[in-house]
Coordinates of N, CA and C in Angstrom, one line a residue:
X244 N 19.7 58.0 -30.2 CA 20.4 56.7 -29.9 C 19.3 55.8 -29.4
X245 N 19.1 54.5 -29.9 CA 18.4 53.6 -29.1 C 18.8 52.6 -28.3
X246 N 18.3 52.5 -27.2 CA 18.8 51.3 -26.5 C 18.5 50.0 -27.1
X247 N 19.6 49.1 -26.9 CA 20.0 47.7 -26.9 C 18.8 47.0 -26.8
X248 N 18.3 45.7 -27.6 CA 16.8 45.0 -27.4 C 17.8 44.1 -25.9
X249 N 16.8 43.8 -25.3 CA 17.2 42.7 -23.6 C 17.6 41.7 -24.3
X250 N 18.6 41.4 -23.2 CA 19.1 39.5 -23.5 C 18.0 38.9 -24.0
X251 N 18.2 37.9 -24.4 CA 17.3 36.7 -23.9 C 17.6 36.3 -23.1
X252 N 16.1 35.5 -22.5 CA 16.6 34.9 -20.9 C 17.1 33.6 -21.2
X253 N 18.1 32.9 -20.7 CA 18.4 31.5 -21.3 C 17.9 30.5 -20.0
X254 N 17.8 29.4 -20.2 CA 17.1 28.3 -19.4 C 17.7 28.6 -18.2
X255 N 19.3 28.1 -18.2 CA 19.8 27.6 -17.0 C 20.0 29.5 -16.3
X256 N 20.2 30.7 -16.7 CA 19.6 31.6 -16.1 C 18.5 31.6 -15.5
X257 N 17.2 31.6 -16.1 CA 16.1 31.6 -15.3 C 16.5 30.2 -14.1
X258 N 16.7 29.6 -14.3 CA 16.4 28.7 -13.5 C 17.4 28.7 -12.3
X259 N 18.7 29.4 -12.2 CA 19.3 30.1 -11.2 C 19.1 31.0 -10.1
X260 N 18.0 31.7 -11.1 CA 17.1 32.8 -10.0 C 16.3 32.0 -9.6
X261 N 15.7 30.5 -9.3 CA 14.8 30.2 -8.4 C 15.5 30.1 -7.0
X262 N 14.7 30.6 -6.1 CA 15.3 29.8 -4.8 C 15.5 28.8 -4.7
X263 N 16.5 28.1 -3.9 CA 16.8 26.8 -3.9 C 15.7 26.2 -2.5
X264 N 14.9 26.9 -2.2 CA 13.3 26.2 -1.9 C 12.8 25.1 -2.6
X265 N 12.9 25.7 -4.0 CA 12.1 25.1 -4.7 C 12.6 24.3 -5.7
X266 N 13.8 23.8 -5.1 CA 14.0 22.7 -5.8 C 13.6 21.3 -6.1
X267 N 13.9 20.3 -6.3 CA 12.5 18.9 -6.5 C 13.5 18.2 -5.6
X268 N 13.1 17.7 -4.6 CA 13.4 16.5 -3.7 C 13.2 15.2 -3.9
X269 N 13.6 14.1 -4.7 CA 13.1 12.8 -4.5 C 11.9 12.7 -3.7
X270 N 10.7 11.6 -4.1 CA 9.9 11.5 -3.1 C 10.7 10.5 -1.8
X271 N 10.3 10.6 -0.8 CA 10.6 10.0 0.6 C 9.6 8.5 0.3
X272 N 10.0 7.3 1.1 CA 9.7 6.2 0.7 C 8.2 6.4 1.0
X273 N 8.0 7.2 2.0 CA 6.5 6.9 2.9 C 5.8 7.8 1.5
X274 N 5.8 9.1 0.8 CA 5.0 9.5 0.1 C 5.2 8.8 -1.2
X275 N 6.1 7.9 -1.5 CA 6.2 7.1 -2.8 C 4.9 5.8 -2.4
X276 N 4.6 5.6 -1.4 CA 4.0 4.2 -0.8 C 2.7 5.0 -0.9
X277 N 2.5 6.0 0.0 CA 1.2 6.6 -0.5 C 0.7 7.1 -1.5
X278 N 1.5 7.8 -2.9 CA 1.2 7.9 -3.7 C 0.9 6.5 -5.2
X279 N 1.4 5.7 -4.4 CA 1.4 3.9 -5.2 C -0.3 4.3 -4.3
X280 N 0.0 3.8 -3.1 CA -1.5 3.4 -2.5 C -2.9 4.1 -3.3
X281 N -2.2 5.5 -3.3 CA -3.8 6.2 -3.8 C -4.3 5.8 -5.1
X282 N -3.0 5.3 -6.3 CA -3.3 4.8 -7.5 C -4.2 3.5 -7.4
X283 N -4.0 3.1 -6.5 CA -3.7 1.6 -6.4 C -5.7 1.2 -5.8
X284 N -6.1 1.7 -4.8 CA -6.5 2.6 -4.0 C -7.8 3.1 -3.8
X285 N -9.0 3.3 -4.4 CA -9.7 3.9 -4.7 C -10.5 4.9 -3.1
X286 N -10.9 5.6 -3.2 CA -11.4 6.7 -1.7 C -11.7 5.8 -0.9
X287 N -12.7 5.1 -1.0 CA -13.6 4.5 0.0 C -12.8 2.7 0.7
X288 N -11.8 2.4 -0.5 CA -11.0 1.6 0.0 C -10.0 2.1 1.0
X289 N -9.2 2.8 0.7 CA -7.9 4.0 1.2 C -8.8 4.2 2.6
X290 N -9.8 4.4 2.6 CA -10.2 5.4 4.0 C -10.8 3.7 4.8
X291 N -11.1 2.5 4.5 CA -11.7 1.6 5.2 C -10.3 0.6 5.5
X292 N -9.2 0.9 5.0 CA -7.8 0.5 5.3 C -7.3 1.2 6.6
X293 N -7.5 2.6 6.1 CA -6.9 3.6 7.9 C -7.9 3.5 8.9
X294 N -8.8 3.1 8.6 CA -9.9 3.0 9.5 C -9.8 1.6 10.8
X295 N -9.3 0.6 9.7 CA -9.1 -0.6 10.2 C -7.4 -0.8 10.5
X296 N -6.9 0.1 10.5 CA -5.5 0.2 11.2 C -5.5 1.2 12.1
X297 N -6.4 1.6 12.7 CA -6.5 2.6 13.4 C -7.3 1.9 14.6
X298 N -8.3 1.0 14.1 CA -9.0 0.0 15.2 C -7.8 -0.9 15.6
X299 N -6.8 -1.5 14.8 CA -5.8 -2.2 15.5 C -4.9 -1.5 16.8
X300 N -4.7 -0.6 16.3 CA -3.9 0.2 17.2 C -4.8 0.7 18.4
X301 N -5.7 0.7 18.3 CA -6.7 0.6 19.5 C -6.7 -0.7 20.3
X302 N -6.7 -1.5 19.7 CA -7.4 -2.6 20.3 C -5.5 -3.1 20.9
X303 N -4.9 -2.7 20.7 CA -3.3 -2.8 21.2 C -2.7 -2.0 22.4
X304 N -3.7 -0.9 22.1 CA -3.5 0.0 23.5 C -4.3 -0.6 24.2
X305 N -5.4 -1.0 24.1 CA -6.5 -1.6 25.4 C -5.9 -3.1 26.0
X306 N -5.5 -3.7 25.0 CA -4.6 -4.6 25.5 C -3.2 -4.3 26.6
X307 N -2.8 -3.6 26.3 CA -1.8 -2.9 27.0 C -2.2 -2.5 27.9
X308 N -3.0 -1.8 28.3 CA -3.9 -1.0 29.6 C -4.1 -2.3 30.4
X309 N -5.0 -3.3 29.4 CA -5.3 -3.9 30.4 C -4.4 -5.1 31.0
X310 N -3.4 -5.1 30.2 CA -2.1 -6.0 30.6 C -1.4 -5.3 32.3
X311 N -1.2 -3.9 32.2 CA -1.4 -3.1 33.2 C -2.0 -3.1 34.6
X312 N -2.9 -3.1 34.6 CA -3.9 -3.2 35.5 C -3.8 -4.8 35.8
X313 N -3.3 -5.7 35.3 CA -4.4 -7.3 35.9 C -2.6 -7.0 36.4
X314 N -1.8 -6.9 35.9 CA 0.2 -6.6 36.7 C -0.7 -5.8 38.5
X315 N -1.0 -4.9 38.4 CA -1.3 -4.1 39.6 C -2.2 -4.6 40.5
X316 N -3.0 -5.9 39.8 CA -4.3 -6.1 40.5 C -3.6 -7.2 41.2
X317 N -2.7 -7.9 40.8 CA -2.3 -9.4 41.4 C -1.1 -9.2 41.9
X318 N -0.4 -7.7 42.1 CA 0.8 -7.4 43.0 C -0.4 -6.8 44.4
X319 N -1.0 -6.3 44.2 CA -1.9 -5.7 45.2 C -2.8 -7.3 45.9
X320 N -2.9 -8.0 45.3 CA -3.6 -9.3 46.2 C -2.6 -10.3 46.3
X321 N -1.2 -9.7 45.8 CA -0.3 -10.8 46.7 C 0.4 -10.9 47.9
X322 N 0.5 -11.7 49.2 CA 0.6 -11.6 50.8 C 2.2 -11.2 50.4
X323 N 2.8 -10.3 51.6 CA 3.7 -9.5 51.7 C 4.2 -8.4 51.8
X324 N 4.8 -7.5 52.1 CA 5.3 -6.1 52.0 C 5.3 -5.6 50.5
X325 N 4.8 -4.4 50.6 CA 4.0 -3.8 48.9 C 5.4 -3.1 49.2
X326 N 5.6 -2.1 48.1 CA 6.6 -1.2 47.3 C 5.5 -0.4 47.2
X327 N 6.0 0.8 47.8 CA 5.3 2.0 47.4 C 5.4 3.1 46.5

C-alpha cells in the first residue's frame, strides 16, 4: 500500500503558521519622515542636518543654564531676607 502524496501547502495556510510577530505594521509617521528624508537626503547631507539640530538643542540648554544662574545671581544680590 502507498501512502497519500502531501497536501499542498496553500497560501493563506502557510501564512497562518506565521507568528503574529511578524506581521507588517504600517510605518509610524516618524519612520515614514525618516525614510522620505533618507530618499530625499543624501549621507553627508542627513548627518550635517542632525549635527546642526543637535547644536540647536545645545545652545538651548546653555541658554537655559544660563537663564538659571543670572535668576540666582540677582536673588542672591538682592537686599532682604533670602529663602533657603
Amino acid at each position: 500500500m502507498q501512502a497519500a502524496p502531501p497536501a499542498p501547502v496553500t497560501t493563506a495556510r502557510a501564512f497562518s503558521a506565521l507568528p503574529s510577530t511578524l506581521a507588517v505594521r504600517p510605518p509610524s509617521l516618524t519612520g515614514a519622515l525618516r525614510a522620505l528624508e533618507g530618499l530625499l537626503l543624501r549621507g553627508g547631507q542627513r548627518t550635517a542636518r542632525r549635527n546642526a539640530w543637535t547644536a540647536v538643542l545645545e545652545d538651548r540648554r546653555r541658554a537655559r543654564a544660563r537663564r538659571e544662574v543670572q535668576s540666582l545671581l540677582e536673588a542672591a544680590a538682592a537686599p532682604g531676607p533670602q529663602a533657603t
